[in-house]
Amino acid sequence: MMHNPHTPQHIAFIMDGNGRWAQARNLPRIKGHEAGAETIRKITTFCAENPMIETATFYAFSTENWKRPKTEIRFLMQLLLRYLKKERHTLRKHNIRFKAIGALDAFTAEIREQIDALEEETKHNTALTQIMALNYGGRLEITEAANRLIAQGKRQLTSEMLSEALQTPYSELDIMVRTGGEMRLSNFLLWQSSYAELFFTETMWPDFNEAELSKILKAYEGRERRFGAIHA
Ligand code: IPE
Ligand code: IPE
Ligand code: MG
């Protein structure tokens, strides 16, 4: 098997399947979201302990998820606030830097204050950058980046300029994992995923664990990333 020399610096997760996980257990969907929050904590800690991984990005809420019933959205917002408050401990303990991307102005002042405080408190941490994608949409991120450049007076955009103007600090993504069995990107990191290695698993996000991620990392090593070139 060809050895892949590109170490996985940036890995992203489409955390899908919380609702189905709960429904399969005769639980309300929100119990699946609660269980899913625990998975984020486990996987983040695992990534922080892996020296190859510099950034782990988690898709927690899309720009399209507002289409869900109000009760589910209300619960997700409460859960987000609880998660942010509780996460402080994990981030400090494991030397993790926190960052949020997405259209954050849609959230309450309380949530935005928590996000700002976490970003500020953890800005010097070095083991991992954990990025939470909240009210995130790939198309929105690209459109906003283009508009920022235009507002700066740029007339002709280059792909380098756009890469730098995106909210996501690393424009290149190495691994994209989607749990829950669907094989689509659902508007996640559209720009960054151009040469990402994609992994899809039937496992529902609450059941995803370190062992399965280890297998993915191992499989990644065996993939040949050609970036359009020809390798002997
Ligand atoms: C992903 O799980 C979490 C969010 C989108 C907030 P889902 O809630 O989409 O779970 P399924 O896909 O309905 O099982
Ligand atoms: C993608 O899951 C969004 C997140 C995981 C936050 P969805 O459940 O919203 O995606 P679709 O609707 O199945 O494409
Ligand atoms: Mg889903």
mmCIF file of C-alpha atoms and ligand atoms in Angstrom:
data_model
loop_
_atom_site.group_PDB
_atom_site.id
_atom_site.type_symbol
_atom_site.label_atom_id
_atom_site.label_comp_id
_atom_site.label_asym_id
_atom_site.label_seq_id
_atom_site.Cartn_x
_atom_site.Cartn_y
_atom_site.Cartn_z
ATOM 1 C CA MET A 1 0.000 0.000 0.000
ATOM 2 C CA MET A 2 1.215 3.480 -0.888
ATOM 3 C CA HIS A 3 2.168 5.536 2.143
ATOM 4 C CA ASN A 4 0.476 8.903 2.247
ATOM 5 C CA PRO A 5 3.050 11.527 3.271
ATOM 6 C CA HIS A 6 0.421 14.145 4.065
ATOM 7 C CA THR A 7 -0.175 14.063 7.792
ATOM 8 C CA PRO A 8 -3.752 14.918 8.697
ATOM 9 C CA GLN A 9 -3.488 18.418 10.139
ATOM 10 C CA HIS A 10 -7.091 19.437 9.705
ATOM 11 C CA ILE A 11 -9.981 17.043 10.218
ATOM 12 C CA ALA A 12 -13.657 17.960 10.073
ATOM 13 C CA PHE A 13 -16.765 16.154 11.260
ATOM 14 C CA ILE A 14 -20.332 16.327 9.982
ATOM 15 C CA MET A 15 -21.963 15.140 13.182
ATOM 16 C CA ASP A 16 -25.089 13.554 11.766
ATOM 17 C CA GLY A 17 -27.475 10.968 13.176
ATOM 18 C CA ASN A 18 -28.299 12.298 16.644
ATOM 19 C CA GLY A 19 -32.040 12.258 16.009
ATOM 20 C CA ARG A 20 -32.121 8.752 14.508
ATOM 21 C CA TRP A 21 -29.922 7.448 17.336
ATOM 22 C CA ALA A 22 -32.512 8.664 19.853
ATOM 23 C CA GLN A 23 -35.533 7.502 17.841
ATOM 24 C CA ALA A 24 -34.069 4.001 17.595
ATOM 25 C CA ARG A 25 -34.061 3.951 21.400
ATOM 26 C CA ASN A 26 -37.576 5.366 21.736
ATOM 27 C CA LEU A 27 -36.129 8.560 23.126
ATOM 28 C CA PRO A 28 -36.966 12.122 22.059
ATOM 29 C CA ARG A 29 -34.573 13.514 19.417
ATOM 30 C CA ILE A 30 -33.116 15.936 21.941
ATOM 31 C CA LYS A 31 -31.644 13.022 23.916
ATOM 32 C CA GLY A 32 -29.637 12.225 20.809
ATOM 33 C CA HIS A 33 -28.268 15.771 20.732
ATOM 34 C CA GLU A 34 -27.295 15.455 24.400
ATOM 35 C CA ALA A 35 -25.477 12.193 23.732
ATOM 36 C CA GLY A 36 -23.859 13.783 20.673
ATOM 37 C CA ALA A 37 -22.397 16.569 22.814
ATOM 38 C CA GLU A 38 -20.558 13.918 24.849
ATOM 39 C CA THR A 39 -19.109 12.520 21.617
ATOM 40 C CA ILE A 40 -17.729 15.963 20.711
ATOM 41 C CA ARG A 41 -15.902 16.042 24.045
ATOM 42 C CA LYS A 42 -14.433 12.546 23.549
ATOM 43 C CA ILE A 43 -13.337 13.127 19.972
ATOM 44 C CA THR A 44 -11.884 16.556 20.751
ATOM 45 C CA THR A 45 -9.796 15.111 23.571
ATOM 46 C CA PHE A 46 -8.599 12.308 21.287
ATOM 47 C CA CYS A 47 -7.601 14.826 18.593
ATOM 48 C CA ALA A 48 -5.766 16.982 21.154
ATOM 49 C CA GLU A 49 -3.695 13.961 22.150
ATOM 50 C CA ASN A 50 -2.765 13.221 18.527
ATOM 51 C CA PRO A 51 0.246 15.418 17.657
ATOM 52 C CA MET A 52 -0.505 15.245 13.900
ATOM 53 C CA ILE A 53 -3.923 16.859 14.202
ATOM 54 C CA GLU A 54 -3.764 20.623 14.577
ATOM 55 C CA THR A 55 -7.380 21.509 13.932
ATOM 56 C CA ALA A 56 -10.675 19.681 14.384
ATOM 57 C CA THR A 57 -13.800 21.329 13.006
ATOM 58 C CA PHE A 58 -17.269 20.219 14.093
ATOM 59 C CA TYR A 59 -20.470 20.978 12.171
ATOM 60 C CA ALA A 60 -22.936 21.640 14.964
ATOM 61 C CA PHE A 61 -25.633 23.773 13.311
ATOM 62 C CA SER A 62 -26.100 24.674 9.662
ATOM 63 C CA THR A 63 -27.657 27.767 8.109
ATOM 64 C CA GLU A 64 -30.413 25.377 6.959
ATOM 65 C CA ASN A 65 -31.107 23.847 10.381
ATOM 66 C CA TRP A 66 -33.426 26.784 11.243
ATOM 67 C CA LYS A 67 -36.026 24.892 9.180
ATOM 68 C CA ARG A 68 -36.484 22.475 12.099
ATOM 69 C CA PRO A 69 -39.352 22.701 14.590
ATOM 70 C CA LYS A 70 -39.050 25.584 17.057
ATOM 71 C CA THR A 71 -38.946 23.222 20.022
ATOM 72 C CA GLU A 72 -35.909 21.372 18.676
ATOM 73 C CA ILE A 73 -34.138 24.648 17.884
ATOM 74 C CA ARG A 74 -34.883 25.993 21.345
ATOM 75 C CA PHE A 75 -33.420 22.873 22.872
ATOM 76 C CA LEU A 76 -30.329 23.003 20.631
ATOM 77 C CA MET A 77 -29.683 26.605 21.729
ATOM 78 C CA GLN A 78 -29.969 25.624 25.408
ATOM 79 C CA LEU A 79 -27.654 22.698 24.819
ATOM 80 C CA LEU A 80 -25.142 24.918 23.036
ATOM 81 C CA LEU A 81 -25.063 27.328 25.973
ATOM 82 C CA ARG A 82 -24.626 24.466 28.442
ATOM 83 C CA TYR A 83 -21.916 22.919 26.281
ATOM 84 C CA LEU A 84 -19.981 26.181 26.017
ATOM 85 C CA LYS A 85 -20.079 26.674 29.785
ATOM 86 C CA LYS A 86 -19.035 23.094 30.502
ATOM 87 C CA GLU A 87 -16.365 22.998 27.822
ATOM 88 C CA ARG A 88 -14.173 25.537 29.570
ATOM 89 C CA HIS A 89 -12.855 22.768 31.801
ATOM 90 C CA THR A 90 -12.009 20.343 28.938
ATOM 91 C CA LEU A 91 -10.361 23.088 26.897
ATOM 92 C CA ARG A 92 -8.170 24.182 29.793
ATOM 93 C CA LYS A 93 -7.281 20.655 30.866
ATOM 94 C CA HIS A 94 -6.206 19.584 27.371
ATOM 95 C CA ASN A 95 -4.613 22.851 26.196
ATOM 96 C CA ILE A 96 -7.198 23.345 23.431
ATOM 97 C CA ARG A 97 -7.874 26.580 21.614
ATOM 98 C CA PHE A 98 -11.533 27.267 20.881
ATOM 99 C CA LYS A 99 -12.904 29.065 17.864
ATOM 100 C CA ALA A 100 -16.408 29.466 16.445
ATOM 101 C CA ILE A 101 -17.243 30.027 12.778
ATOM 102 C CA GLY A 102 -20.579 30.817 11.166
ATOM 103 C CA ALA A 103 -23.051 33.682 11.222
ATOM 104 C CA LEU A 104 -22.842 34.119 14.985
ATOM 105 C CA ASP A 105 -24.997 37.262 15.079
ATOM 106 C CA ALA A 106 -28.045 34.969 14.888
ATOM 107 C CA PHE A 107 -27.383 33.741 18.442
ATOM 108 C CA THR A 108 -28.444 35.361 21.715
ATOM 109 C CA ALA A 109 -26.134 37.814 23.464
ATOM 110 C CA GLU A 110 -25.578 35.233 26.199
ATOM 111 C CA ILE A 111 -24.310 32.634 23.730
ATOM 112 C CA ARG A 112 -22.154 35.163 21.885
ATOM 113 C CA GLU A 113 -20.609 36.311 25.175
ATOM 114 C CA GLN A 114 -19.731 32.724 26.075
ATOM 115 C CA ILE A 115 -18.156 32.200 22.664
ATOM 116 C CA ASP A 116 -16.099 35.406 22.936
ATOM 117 C CA ALA A 117 -14.974 34.512 26.466
ATOM 118 C CA LEU A 118 -13.911 30.991 25.452
ATOM 119 C CA GLU A 119 -12.024 32.248 22.405
ATOM 120 C CA GLU A 120 -10.246 34.845 24.526
ATOM 121 C CA GLU A 121 -9.389 32.514 27.415
ATOM 122 C CA THR A 122 -8.022 29.773 25.182
ATOM 123 C CA LYS A 123 -6.239 31.824 22.532
ATOM 124 C CA HIS A 124 -2.761 30.750 23.662
ATOM 125 C CA ASN A 125 -3.538 27.024 23.877
ATOM 126 C CA THR A 126 -1.537 24.884 21.489
ATOM 127 C CA ALA A 127 -2.496 21.175 21.584
ATOM 128 C CA LEU A 128 -5.425 21.573 19.172
ATOM 129 C CA THR A 129 -7.716 24.188 17.702
ATOM 130 C CA GLN A 130 -11.323 23.115 18.087
ATOM 131 C CA ILE A 131 -13.570 24.945 15.644
ATOM 132 C CA MET A 132 -17.318 24.833 16.188
ATOM 133 C CA ALA A 133 -19.338 25.588 13.065
ATOM 134 C CA LEU A 134 -22.476 27.311 14.344
ATOM 135 C CA ASN A 135 -25.090 28.669 11.983
ATOM 136 C CA TYR A 136 -22.473 27.819 9.383
ATOM 137 C CA GLY A 137 -22.969 27.461 5.641
ATOM 138 C CA GLY A 138 -20.209 26.958 3.109
ATOM 139 C CA ARG A 139 -21.874 29.167 0.518
ATOM 140 C CA LEU A 140 -22.484 31.912 3.059
ATOM 141 C CA GLU A 141 -18.846 31.778 4.207
ATOM 142 C CA ILE A 142 -17.569 32.126 0.622
ATOM 143 C CA THR A 143 -20.064 34.877 -0.234
ATOM 144 C CA GLU A 144 -19.177 36.865 2.883
ATOM 145 C CA ALA A 145 -15.459 36.511 2.196
ATOM 146 C CA ALA A 146 -15.982 37.832 -1.337
ATOM 147 C CA ASN A 147 -18.053 40.736 -0.042
ATOM 148 C CA ARG A 148 -15.393 41.644 2.537
ATOM 149 C CA LEU A 149 -12.765 41.771 -0.188
ATOM 150 C CA ILE A 150 -15.005 43.891 -2.390
ATOM 151 C CA ALA A 151 -15.621 46.256 0.544
ATOM 152 C CA GLN A 152 -11.829 46.587 0.885
ATOM 153 C CA GLY A 153 -11.783 47.841 -2.679
ATOM 154 C CA LYS A 154 -10.560 44.665 -4.391
ATOM 155 C CA ARG A 155 -11.778 44.479 -7.986
ATOM 156 C CA GLN A 156 -10.326 41.174 -9.106
ATOM 157 C CA LEU A 157 -10.372 38.283 -6.624
ATOM 158 C CA THR A 158 -7.866 35.448 -6.652
ATOM 159 C CA SER A 159 -8.298 32.047 -5.092
ATOM 160 C CA GLU A 160 -5.487 32.885 -2.617
ATOM 161 C CA MET A 161 -7.271 36.069 -1.549
ATOM 162 C CA LEU A 162 -10.502 34.161 -1.000
ATOM 163 C CA SER A 163 -8.755 31.397 0.956
ATOM 164 C CA GLU A 164 -7.300 33.984 3.315
ATOM 165 C CA ALA A 165 -10.554 35.873 3.692
ATOM 166 C CA LEU A 166 -12.540 32.814 4.820
ATOM 167 C CA GLN A 167 -13.402 32.483 8.481
ATOM 168 C CA THR A 168 -11.802 29.064 8.737
ATOM 169 C CA PRO A 169 -8.133 29.584 9.563
ATOM 170 C CA TYR A 170 -6.926 26.622 7.547
ATOM 171 C CA SER A 171 -8.245 26.751 4.026
ATOM 172 C CA GLU A 172 -7.074 23.217 3.280
ATOM 173 C CA LEU A 173 -8.909 20.300 4.794
ATOM 174 C CA ASP A 174 -7.290 16.858 4.975
ATOM 175 C CA ILE A 175 -10.097 14.644 6.228
ATOM 176 C CA MET A 176 -13.864 15.046 6.204
ATOM 177 C CA VAL A 177 -15.854 12.499 8.207
ATOM 178 C CA ARG A 178 -19.632 12.228 8.018
ATOM 179 C CA THR A 179 -21.466 9.971 10.429
ATOM 180 C CA GLY A 180 -25.095 8.900 10.107
ATOM 181 C CA GLY A 181 -24.929 7.189 6.724
ATOM 182 C CA GLU A 182 -25.758 10.066 4.357
ATOM 183 C CA MET A 183 -23.272 10.710 1.575
ATOM 184 C CA ARG A 184 -23.398 14.439 1.071
ATOM 185 C CA LEU A 185 -21.654 17.568 2.340
ATOM 186 C CA SER A 186 -24.795 19.508 3.327
ATOM 187 C CA ASN A 187 -23.091 22.867 2.709
ATOM 188 C CA PHE A 188 -20.097 22.189 4.978
ATOM 189 C CA LEU A 189 -16.621 23.592 4.198
ATOM 190 C CA LEU A 190 -17.265 23.705 0.453
ATOM 191 C CA TRP A 191 -14.146 25.699 -0.371
ATOM 192 C CA GLN A 192 -11.847 23.874 2.033
ATOM 193 C CA SER A 193 -12.904 20.363 1.024
ATOM 194 C CA SER A 194 -11.718 20.581 -2.596
ATOM 195 C CA TYR A 195 -8.997 17.945 -2.031
ATOM 196 C CA ALA A 196 -10.101 16.538 1.321
ATOM 197 C CA GLU A 197 -10.264 12.782 1.772
ATOM 198 C CA LEU A 198 -13.887 11.889 2.452
ATOM 199 C CA PHE A 199 -14.998 9.221 4.914
ATOM 200 C CA PHE A 200 -18.617 8.181 5.406
ATOM 201 C CA THR A 201 -19.767 5.881 8.161
ATOM 202 C CA GLU A 202 -23.148 4.396 9.022
ATOM 203 C CA THR A 203 -22.393 4.958 12.716
ATOM 204 C CA MET A 204 -24.691 7.543 14.282
ATOM 205 C CA TRP A 205 -22.740 10.431 15.844
ATOM 206 C CA PRO A 206 -23.555 9.501 19.492
ATOM 207 C CA ASP A 207 -21.990 6.064 18.855
ATOM 208 C CA PHE A 208 -18.902 7.389 17.050
ATOM 209 C CA ASN A 209 -15.764 6.844 19.100
ATOM 210 C CA GLU A 210 -11.976 6.944 19.308
ATOM 211 C CA ALA A 211 -11.570 3.424 17.913
ATOM 212 C CA GLU A 212 -13.506 4.271 14.756
ATOM 213 C CA LEU A 213 -11.587 7.521 14.312
ATOM 214 C CA SER A 214 -8.306 5.592 14.684
ATOM 215 C CA LYS A 215 -9.424 3.307 11.851
ATOM 216 C CA ILE A 216 -10.191 6.313 9.668
ATOM 217 C CA LEU A 217 -6.754 7.816 10.382
ATOM 218 C CA LYS A 218 -5.177 4.504 9.472
ATOM 219 C CA ALA A 219 -7.173 4.302 6.230
ATOM 220 C CA TYR A 220 -6.192 7.896 5.451
ATOM 221 C CA GLU A 221 -2.513 6.930 5.619
ATOM 222 C CA GLY A 222 -3.129 4.380 2.894
ATOM 223 C CA ARG A 223 -4.807 6.814 0.523
ATOM 224 C CA GLU A 224 -2.788 8.362 -2.245
ATOM 225 C CA ARG A 225 -3.385 12.100 -2.448
ATOM 226 C CA ARG A 226 -2.407 13.168 -5.926
ATOM 227 C CA PHE A 227 -3.825 16.716 -6.049
ATOM 228 C CA GLY A 228 -4.209 16.312 -9.762
ATOM 229 C CA ALA A 229 -0.665 15.093 -10.418
ATOM 230 C CA ILE A 230 0.423 11.618 -11.436
ATOM 231 C CA HIS A 231 2.311 9.525 -8.933
ATOM 232 C CA ALA A 232 4.445 6.610 -9.971
HETATM 233 C C1 IPE B 1 -27.124 16.196 13.573
HETATM 234 O O1 IPE B 1 -28.045 15.210 13.890
HETATM 235 C C2 IPE B 1 -27.196 17.359 14.534
HETATM 236 C C3 IPE B 1 -27.739 18.589 13.935
HETATM 237 C C4 IPE B 1 -27.994 18.786 12.678
HETATM 238 C C5 IPE B 1 -28.002 19.689 14.861
HETATM 239 P P1 IPE B 1 -29.507 15.249 13.295
HETATM 240 O O2 IPE B 1 -30.382 16.002 14.229
HETATM 241 O O3 IPE B 1 -29.506 15.725 11.894
HETATM 242 O O4 IPE B 1 -29.883 13.715 13.347
HETATM 243 P P2 IPE B 1 -30.693 12.901 12.256
HETATM 244 O O5 IPE B 1 -29.984 13.085 10.942
HETATM 245 O O6 IPE B 1 -32.063 13.464 12.231
HETATM 246 O O7 IPE B 1 -30.647 11.492 12.739
HETATM 247 C C1 IPE B 2 -25.846 18.386 8.555
HETATM 248 O O1 IPE B 2 -26.813 17.536 9.028
HETATM 249 C C2 IPE B 2 -25.688 19.545 9.503
HETATM 250 C C3 IPE B 2 -25.038 19.238 10.775
HETATM 251 C C4 IPE B 2 -24.548 18.085 11.119
HETATM 252 C C5 IPE B 2 -24.949 20.340 11.687
HETATM 253 P P1 IPE B 2 -28.324 17.651 8.529
HETATM 254 O O2 IPE B 2 -29.054 16.547 9.184
HETATM 255 O O3 IPE B 2 -28.824 19.012 8.754
HETATM 256 O O4 IPE B 2 -28.163 17.411 6.958
HETATM 257 P P2 IPE B 2 -29.205 16.943 5.869
HETATM 258 O O5 IPE B 2 -30.432 17.776 6.025
HETATM 259 O O6 IPE B 2 -29.491 15.492 6.115
HETATM 260 O O7 IPE B 2 -28.501 17.145 4.572
HETATM 261 MG MG MG B 3 -29.369 14.816 10.061
#
